[in-house]
XYZ file of C-alpha atoms in Angstrom:
456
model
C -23.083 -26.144 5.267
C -24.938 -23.162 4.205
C -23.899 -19.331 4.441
C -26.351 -19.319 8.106
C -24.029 -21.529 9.251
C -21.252 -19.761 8.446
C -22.752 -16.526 9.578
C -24.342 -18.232 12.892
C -20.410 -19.656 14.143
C -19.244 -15.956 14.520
C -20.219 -12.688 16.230
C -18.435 -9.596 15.035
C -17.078 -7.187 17.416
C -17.341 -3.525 17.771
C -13.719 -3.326 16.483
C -14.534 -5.709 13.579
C -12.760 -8.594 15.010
C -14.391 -11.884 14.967
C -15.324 -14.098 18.203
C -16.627 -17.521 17.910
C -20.177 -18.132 18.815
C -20.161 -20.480 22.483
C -22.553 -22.363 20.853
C -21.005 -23.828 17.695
C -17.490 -24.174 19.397
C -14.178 -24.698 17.688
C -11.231 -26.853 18.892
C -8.736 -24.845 20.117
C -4.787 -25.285 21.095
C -4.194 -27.324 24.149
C -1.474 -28.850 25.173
C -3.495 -32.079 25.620
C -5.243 -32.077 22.261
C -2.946 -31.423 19.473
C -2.587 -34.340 17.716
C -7.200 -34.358 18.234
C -6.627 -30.567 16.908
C -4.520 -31.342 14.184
C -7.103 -34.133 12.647
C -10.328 -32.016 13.439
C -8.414 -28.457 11.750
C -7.383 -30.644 8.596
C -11.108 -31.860 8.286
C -12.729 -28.433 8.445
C -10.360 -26.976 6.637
C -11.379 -29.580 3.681
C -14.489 -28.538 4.811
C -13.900 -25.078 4.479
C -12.366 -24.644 1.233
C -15.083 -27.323 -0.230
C -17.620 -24.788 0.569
C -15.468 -21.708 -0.567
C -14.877 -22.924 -4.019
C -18.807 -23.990 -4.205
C -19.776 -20.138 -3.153
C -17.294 -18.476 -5.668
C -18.709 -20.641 -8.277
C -22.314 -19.821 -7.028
C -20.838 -16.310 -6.817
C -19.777 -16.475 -10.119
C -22.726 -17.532 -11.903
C -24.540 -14.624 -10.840
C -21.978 -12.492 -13.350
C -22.447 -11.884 -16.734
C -20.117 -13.257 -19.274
C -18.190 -10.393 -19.831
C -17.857 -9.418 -15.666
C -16.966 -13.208 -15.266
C -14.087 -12.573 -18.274
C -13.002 -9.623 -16.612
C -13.165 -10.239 -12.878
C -10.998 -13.856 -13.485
C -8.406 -11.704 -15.944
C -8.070 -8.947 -12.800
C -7.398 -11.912 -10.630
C -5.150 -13.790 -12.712
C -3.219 -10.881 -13.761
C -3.880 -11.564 -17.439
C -3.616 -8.285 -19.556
C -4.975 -5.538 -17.956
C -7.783 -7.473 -16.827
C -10.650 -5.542 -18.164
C -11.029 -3.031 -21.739
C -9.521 0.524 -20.569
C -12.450 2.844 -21.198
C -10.711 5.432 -23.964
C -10.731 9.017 -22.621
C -11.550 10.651 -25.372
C -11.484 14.397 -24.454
C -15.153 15.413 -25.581
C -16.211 12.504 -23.334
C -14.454 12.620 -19.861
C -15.170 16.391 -20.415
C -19.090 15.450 -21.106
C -18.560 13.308 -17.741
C -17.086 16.144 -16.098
C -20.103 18.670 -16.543
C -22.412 16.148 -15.998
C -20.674 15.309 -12.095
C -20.086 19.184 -11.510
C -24.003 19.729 -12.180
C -24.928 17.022 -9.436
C -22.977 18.310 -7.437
C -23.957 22.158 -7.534
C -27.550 20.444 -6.906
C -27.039 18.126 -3.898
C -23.864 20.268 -2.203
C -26.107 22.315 -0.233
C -25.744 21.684 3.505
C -22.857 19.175 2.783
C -19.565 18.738 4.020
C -18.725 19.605 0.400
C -19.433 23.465 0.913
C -16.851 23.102 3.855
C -14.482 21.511 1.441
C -14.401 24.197 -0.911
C -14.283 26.613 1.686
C -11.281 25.057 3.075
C -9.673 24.666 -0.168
C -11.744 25.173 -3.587
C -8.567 24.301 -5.872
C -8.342 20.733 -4.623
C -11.791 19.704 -4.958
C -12.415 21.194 -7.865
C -9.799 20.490 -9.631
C -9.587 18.057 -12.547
C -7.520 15.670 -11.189
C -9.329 15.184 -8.117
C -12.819 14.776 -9.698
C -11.185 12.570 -12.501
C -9.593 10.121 -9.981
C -13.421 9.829 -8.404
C -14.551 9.142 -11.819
C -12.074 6.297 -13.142
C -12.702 4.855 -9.582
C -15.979 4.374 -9.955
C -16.455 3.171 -13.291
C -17.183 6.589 -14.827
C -20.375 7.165 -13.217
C -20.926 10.917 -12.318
C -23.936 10.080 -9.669
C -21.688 7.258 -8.234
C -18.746 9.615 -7.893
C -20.860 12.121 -6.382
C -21.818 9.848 -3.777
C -18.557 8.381 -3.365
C -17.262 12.703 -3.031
C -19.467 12.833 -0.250
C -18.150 9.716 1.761
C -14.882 11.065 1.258
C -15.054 14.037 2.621
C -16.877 12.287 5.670
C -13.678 10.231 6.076
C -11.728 12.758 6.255
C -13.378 14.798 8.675
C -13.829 11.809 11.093
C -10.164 10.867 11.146
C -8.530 14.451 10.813
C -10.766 17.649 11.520
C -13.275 19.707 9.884
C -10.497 22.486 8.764
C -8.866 19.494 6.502
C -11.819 18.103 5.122
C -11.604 18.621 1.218
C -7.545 19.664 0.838
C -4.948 16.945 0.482
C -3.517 15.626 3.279
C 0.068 15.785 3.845
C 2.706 14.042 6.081
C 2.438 16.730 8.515
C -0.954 15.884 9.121
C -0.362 12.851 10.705
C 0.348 12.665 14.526
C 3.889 11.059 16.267
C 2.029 7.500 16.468
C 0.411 7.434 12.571
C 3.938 8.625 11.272
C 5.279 5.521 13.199
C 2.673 3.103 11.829
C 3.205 4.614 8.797
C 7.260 3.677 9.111
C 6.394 0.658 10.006
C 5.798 -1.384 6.738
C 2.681 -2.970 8.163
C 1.087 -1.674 4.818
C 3.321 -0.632 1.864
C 3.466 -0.233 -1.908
C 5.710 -2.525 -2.832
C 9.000 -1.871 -5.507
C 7.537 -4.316 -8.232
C 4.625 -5.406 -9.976
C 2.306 -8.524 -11.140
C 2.688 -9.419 -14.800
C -0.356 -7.504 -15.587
C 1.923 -4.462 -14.499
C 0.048 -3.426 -11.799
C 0.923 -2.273 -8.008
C 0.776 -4.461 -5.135
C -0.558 -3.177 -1.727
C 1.415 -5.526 0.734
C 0.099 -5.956 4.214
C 1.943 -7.246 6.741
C -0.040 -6.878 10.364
C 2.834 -8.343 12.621
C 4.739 -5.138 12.000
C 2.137 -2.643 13.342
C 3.400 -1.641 16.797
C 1.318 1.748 17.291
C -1.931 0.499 19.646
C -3.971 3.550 18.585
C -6.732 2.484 16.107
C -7.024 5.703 15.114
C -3.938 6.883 14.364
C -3.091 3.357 12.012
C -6.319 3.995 10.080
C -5.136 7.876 9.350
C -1.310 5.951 8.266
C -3.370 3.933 5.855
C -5.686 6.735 4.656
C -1.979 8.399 3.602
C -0.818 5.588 1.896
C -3.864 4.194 -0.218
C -4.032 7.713 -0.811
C -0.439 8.415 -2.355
C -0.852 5.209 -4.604
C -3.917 6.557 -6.125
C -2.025 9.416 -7.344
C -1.224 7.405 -10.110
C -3.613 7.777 -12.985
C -2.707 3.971 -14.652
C -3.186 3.002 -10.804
C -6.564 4.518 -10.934
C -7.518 3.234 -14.601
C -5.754 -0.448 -13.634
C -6.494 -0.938 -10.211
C -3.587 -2.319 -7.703
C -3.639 -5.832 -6.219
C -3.771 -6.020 -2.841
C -1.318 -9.169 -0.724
C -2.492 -10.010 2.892
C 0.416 -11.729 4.284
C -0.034 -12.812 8.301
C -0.031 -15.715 10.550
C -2.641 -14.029 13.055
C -5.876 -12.210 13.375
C -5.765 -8.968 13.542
C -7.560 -6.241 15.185
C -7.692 -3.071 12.594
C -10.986 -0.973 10.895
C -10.097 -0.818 7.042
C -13.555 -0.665 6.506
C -13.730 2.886 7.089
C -10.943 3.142 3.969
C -13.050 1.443 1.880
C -14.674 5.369 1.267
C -12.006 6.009 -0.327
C -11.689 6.303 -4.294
C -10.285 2.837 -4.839
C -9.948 0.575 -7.933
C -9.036 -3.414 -6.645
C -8.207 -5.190 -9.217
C -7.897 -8.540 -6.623
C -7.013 -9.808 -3.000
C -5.438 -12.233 -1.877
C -4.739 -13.533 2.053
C -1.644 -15.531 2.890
C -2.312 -17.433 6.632
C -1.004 -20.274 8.026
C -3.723 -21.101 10.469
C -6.665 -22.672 9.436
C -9.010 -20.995 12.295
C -7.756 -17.964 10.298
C -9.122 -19.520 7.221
C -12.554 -20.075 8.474
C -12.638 -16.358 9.450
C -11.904 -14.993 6.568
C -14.196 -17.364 4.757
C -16.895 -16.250 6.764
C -16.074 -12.536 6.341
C -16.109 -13.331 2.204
C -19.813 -14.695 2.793
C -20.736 -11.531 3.442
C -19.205 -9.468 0.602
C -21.605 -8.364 -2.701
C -21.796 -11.089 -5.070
C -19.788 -8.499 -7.310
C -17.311 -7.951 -5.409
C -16.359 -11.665 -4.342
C -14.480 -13.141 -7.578
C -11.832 -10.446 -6.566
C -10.911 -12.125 -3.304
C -8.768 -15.637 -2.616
C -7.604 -17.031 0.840
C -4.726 -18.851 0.736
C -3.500 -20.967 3.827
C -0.380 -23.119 4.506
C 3.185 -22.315 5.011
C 4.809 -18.818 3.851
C 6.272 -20.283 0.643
C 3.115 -22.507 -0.095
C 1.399 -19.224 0.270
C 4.113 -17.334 -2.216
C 3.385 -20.461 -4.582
C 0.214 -20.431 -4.709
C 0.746 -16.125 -5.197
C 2.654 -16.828 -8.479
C -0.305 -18.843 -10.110
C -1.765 -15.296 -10.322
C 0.728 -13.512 -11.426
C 2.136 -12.059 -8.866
C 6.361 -12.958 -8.071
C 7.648 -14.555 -5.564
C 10.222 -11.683 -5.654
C 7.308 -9.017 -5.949
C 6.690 -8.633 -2.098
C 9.160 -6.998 0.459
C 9.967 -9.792 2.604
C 13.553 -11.527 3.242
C 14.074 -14.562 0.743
C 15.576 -16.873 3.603
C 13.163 -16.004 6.582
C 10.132 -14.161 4.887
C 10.835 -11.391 7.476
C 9.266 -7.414 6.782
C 12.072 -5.950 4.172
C 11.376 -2.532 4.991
C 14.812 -0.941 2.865
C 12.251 0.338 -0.417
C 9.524 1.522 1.967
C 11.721 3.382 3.603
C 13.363 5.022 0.627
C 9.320 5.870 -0.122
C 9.259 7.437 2.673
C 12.120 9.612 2.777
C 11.483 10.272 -0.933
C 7.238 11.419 -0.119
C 8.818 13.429 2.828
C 11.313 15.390 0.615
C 8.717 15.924 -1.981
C 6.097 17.767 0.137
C 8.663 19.729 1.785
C 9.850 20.992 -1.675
C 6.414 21.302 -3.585
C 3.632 21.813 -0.843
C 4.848 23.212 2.627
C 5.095 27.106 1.311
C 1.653 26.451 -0.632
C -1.666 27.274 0.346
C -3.454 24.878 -1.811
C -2.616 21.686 -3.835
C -3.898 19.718 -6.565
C -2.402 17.091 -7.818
C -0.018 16.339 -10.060
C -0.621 20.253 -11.005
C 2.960 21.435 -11.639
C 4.386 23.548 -8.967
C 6.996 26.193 -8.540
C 9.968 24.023 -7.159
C 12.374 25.243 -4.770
C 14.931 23.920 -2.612
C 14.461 22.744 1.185
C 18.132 23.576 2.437
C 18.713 20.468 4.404
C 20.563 20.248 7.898
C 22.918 17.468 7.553
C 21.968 14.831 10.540
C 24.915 12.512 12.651
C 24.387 9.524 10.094
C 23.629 11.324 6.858
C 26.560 10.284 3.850
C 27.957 13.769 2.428
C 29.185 13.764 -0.786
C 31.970 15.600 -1.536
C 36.023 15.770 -1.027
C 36.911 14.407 2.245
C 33.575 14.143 4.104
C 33.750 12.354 7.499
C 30.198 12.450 8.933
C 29.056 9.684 11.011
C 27.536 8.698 8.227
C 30.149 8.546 5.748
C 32.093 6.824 8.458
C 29.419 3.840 8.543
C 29.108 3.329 5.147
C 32.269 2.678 4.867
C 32.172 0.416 7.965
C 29.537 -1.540 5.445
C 31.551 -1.699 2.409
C 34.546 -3.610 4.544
C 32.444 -5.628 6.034
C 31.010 -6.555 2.334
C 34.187 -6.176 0.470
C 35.005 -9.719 -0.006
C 31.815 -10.292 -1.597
C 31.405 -7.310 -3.599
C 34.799 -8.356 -5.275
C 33.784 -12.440 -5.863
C 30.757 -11.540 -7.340
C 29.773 -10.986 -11.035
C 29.159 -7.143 -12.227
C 25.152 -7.484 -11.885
C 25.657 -8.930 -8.394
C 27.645 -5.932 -7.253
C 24.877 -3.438 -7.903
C 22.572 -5.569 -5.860
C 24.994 -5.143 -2.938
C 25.659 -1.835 -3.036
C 21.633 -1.679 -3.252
C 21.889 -2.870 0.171
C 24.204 -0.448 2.084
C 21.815 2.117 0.525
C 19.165 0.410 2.287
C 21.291 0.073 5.248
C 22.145 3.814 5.691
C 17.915 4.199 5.291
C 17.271 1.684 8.032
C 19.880 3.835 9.972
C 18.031 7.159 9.584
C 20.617 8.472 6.947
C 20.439 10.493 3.640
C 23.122 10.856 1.001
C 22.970 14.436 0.795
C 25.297 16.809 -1.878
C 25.971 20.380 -1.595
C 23.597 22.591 -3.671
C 25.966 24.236 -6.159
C 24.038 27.673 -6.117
C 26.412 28.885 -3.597
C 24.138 28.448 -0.514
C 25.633 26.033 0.668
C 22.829 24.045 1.761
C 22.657 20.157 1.400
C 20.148 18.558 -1.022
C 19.165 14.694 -1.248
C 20.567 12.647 -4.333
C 18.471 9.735 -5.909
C 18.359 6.577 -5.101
C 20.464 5.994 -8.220
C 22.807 8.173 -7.636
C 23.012 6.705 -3.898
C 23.707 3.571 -5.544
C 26.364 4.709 -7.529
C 27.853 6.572 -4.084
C 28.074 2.873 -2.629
C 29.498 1.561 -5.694
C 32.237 4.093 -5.891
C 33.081 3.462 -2.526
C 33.617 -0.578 -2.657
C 36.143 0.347 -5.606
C 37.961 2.918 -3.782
C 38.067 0.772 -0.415
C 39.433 -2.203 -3.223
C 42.627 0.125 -4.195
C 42.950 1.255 -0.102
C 43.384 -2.560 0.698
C 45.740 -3.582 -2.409
């Protein structure tokens, strides 16, 4: 079985979905087949991952030593994978000049000169130009290029008057904010033992139809994770968790300045298997060692995650049913939203992680937001503490570290229900501003004990 073959058994679609070719048919489900299906899927499968592990090693081969040492140590999670290039000042700023100069010659006629029409701080800045840099390897003729796809992106999924300025949660339409709220992609709250982020992706949560507006939910979050300089000088590992194929266009993302450090695909379908098998064949021989398929049931799949270093407790999914736990991402949100509407809403131009003048958003208390204060009795003060009696028995059986996972989760639960825990701003205003997660935490806590001494 050579890659034609593999190439020759699907077509791919105009929405990058796969379709099997008529002529090299697979067994399907029927109701008169299974136990036929079940024997024929088990052999190609075998089949399958044979010729999988012969092409990584083929792929492999084609590395040098040291890009064989570092691609397997990015996989595995081992260290940080590959030697941090040391950013010496004289250099990156050597690197610098040397990217602004190809740009000042190859800008003409560009969306570039639209960019820094629209907004010459953000593309000019440091940061920006630093996080294209890091991204690709410190190349300044590679981050040029990469610039330039960039700003194509953005004009293709937003409009010409954003291309080149950050884009914000109030760029995003009704349907991308609700993909976005989804979960279908998130960063998750931990990290593999190399200490870098995992990008989980969970397709059976997406419930917004519009290509479109998904792809521009993505762009925002890939986006807001490489914020993070150690993200960008890492890389973040990426965790493909679904038991379908799914219809989606993340190429267009990959024009974005991103550092994978590895991939991996949980499925439980072998048909899905064979897709994604295929879809590796096609990859640069670089770019292959980075990826891994994995396929058999959800905690096979977490298993076979932990050989490379990622948790079984690192993704957001329910320990019992391996259900979407949303409760972080949701704080993210919430947390992203507050952010902007503090730092950028009143500015006319952004750069990031440039400090800003910070002011207060006063905040209009909603019907399940938790006030703090003396005597509060919002509707959301009055659930929470419908959630601490319902979880008072076990907050009081269980050992101290126990108890701050529970009150953990009525935080979440007041998220899931649309509420904040909001305090009044003590500058005499009184306005309402948005506590920590911490300190939402400790809220909860307080409340078990005082619901304790009520029922004494």
């Amino acid at each position: 079985m050579n890659t034609s073959f593999w190439k020759s058994c699907l077509v791919v679609n105009t929405d990058d979905t796969y379709t099997y070719q008529p002529d090299r048919p697979i067994p399907r489900s029927s109701p008169s087949s299974s136990a036929t299906e079940d024997v024929t899927g088990s052999v190609i499968y075998s089949s399958t991952r044979h010729q999988m592990d012969k092409f990584l090693a083929d792929s492999m081969l084609q590395l040098s030593v040291q890009e064989r040492e570092n691609a397997l140590n990015d996989l595995h999670g081992i260290g940080n994978g590959r030697d941090e290039v040391p950013e010496d000042a004289a250099t990156m700023n050597g690197l610098l000049e040397k990217l602004d100069k190809i740009l000042n010659a190859t800008k003409q006629g560009t969306l570039y000169e639209q960019a820094e029409r629209n907004d010459p701080m953000y593309v000019t800045s440091r940061d920006f130009r630093m996080m294209f840099l890091r991204t690709c390897d410190y190349d300044p003729e590679a981050s040029v290029h990469r610039i330039f796809k960039f700003l194509a992106l953005q004009q293709s999924l937003f409009s010409a008057g954003k291309v080149g300025k950050k884009i914000l949660l109030e760029d995003l339409d009704g349907e991308a904010i609700e993909s976005l709220k989804s979960g279908a992609m998130q960063i998750s709250a931990s990290t593999d033992r190399a200490g870098r982020k995992i990008l989980f992706l969970y397709p059976q949560a997406y419930k917004v139809m519009n290509t479109q507006s998904d792809t521009r939910a993505r762009y925002y979050i890939l986006m807001a994770l490489m914020e993070s300089e150690e993200v960008q000088r890492k890389g973040f590992v990426g965790v493909y968790f679904s038991s379908a194929n799914s219809k989606n266009d993340n190429g267009k993302l990959l024009d974005l300045p991103l550092r994978l450090a590895g991939f991996h695909a949980c499925v439980s379908d072998w048909r899905i298997y064979f897709i994604g098998s295929v879809a590796i064949h096609s990859f640069p021989s670089s770019a292959v060692p980075k990826f891994r398929i994995h396929c058999g049931s959800d905690m096979e799949c977490l298993y076979q995650l932990g050989s490379f270093g990622i948790p079984l407790d690192a993704l957001p999914l329910s320990t019992d049913t391996f259900q979407l736990d949303n409760g972080y991402h949701i704080e993210w949100y919430r947390q992203r939203l507050q952010m902007e509407r503090n730092q950028f809403s009143s500015s006319s131009s952004v750069v990031l992680d440039s400090p800003t003048s910070f002011h207060r958003m006063t905040i209009m208390p909603g019907p399940n937001d938790v006030l703090l204060g003396h005597a509060r009795n919002n509707g959301g003060n009055r659930v929470l503490r419908s959630i601490v009696a319902s979880l008072l028995e076990e907050y009081n059986s269980s050992p101290k570290k126990l108890k701050t996972a529970i009150a953990n989760k009525v935080v979440k639960e007041i998220a899931i229900l649309g509420g904040r825990f909001l305090k009044p701003i003590s500058d005499g205003t009184r306005g309402w501003e948005e506590i920590s997660h911490f300190e939402a935490v400790q809220k909860a806590s307080k409340t078990f004990r005082n619901c304790r001494r009520k029922y004494k």
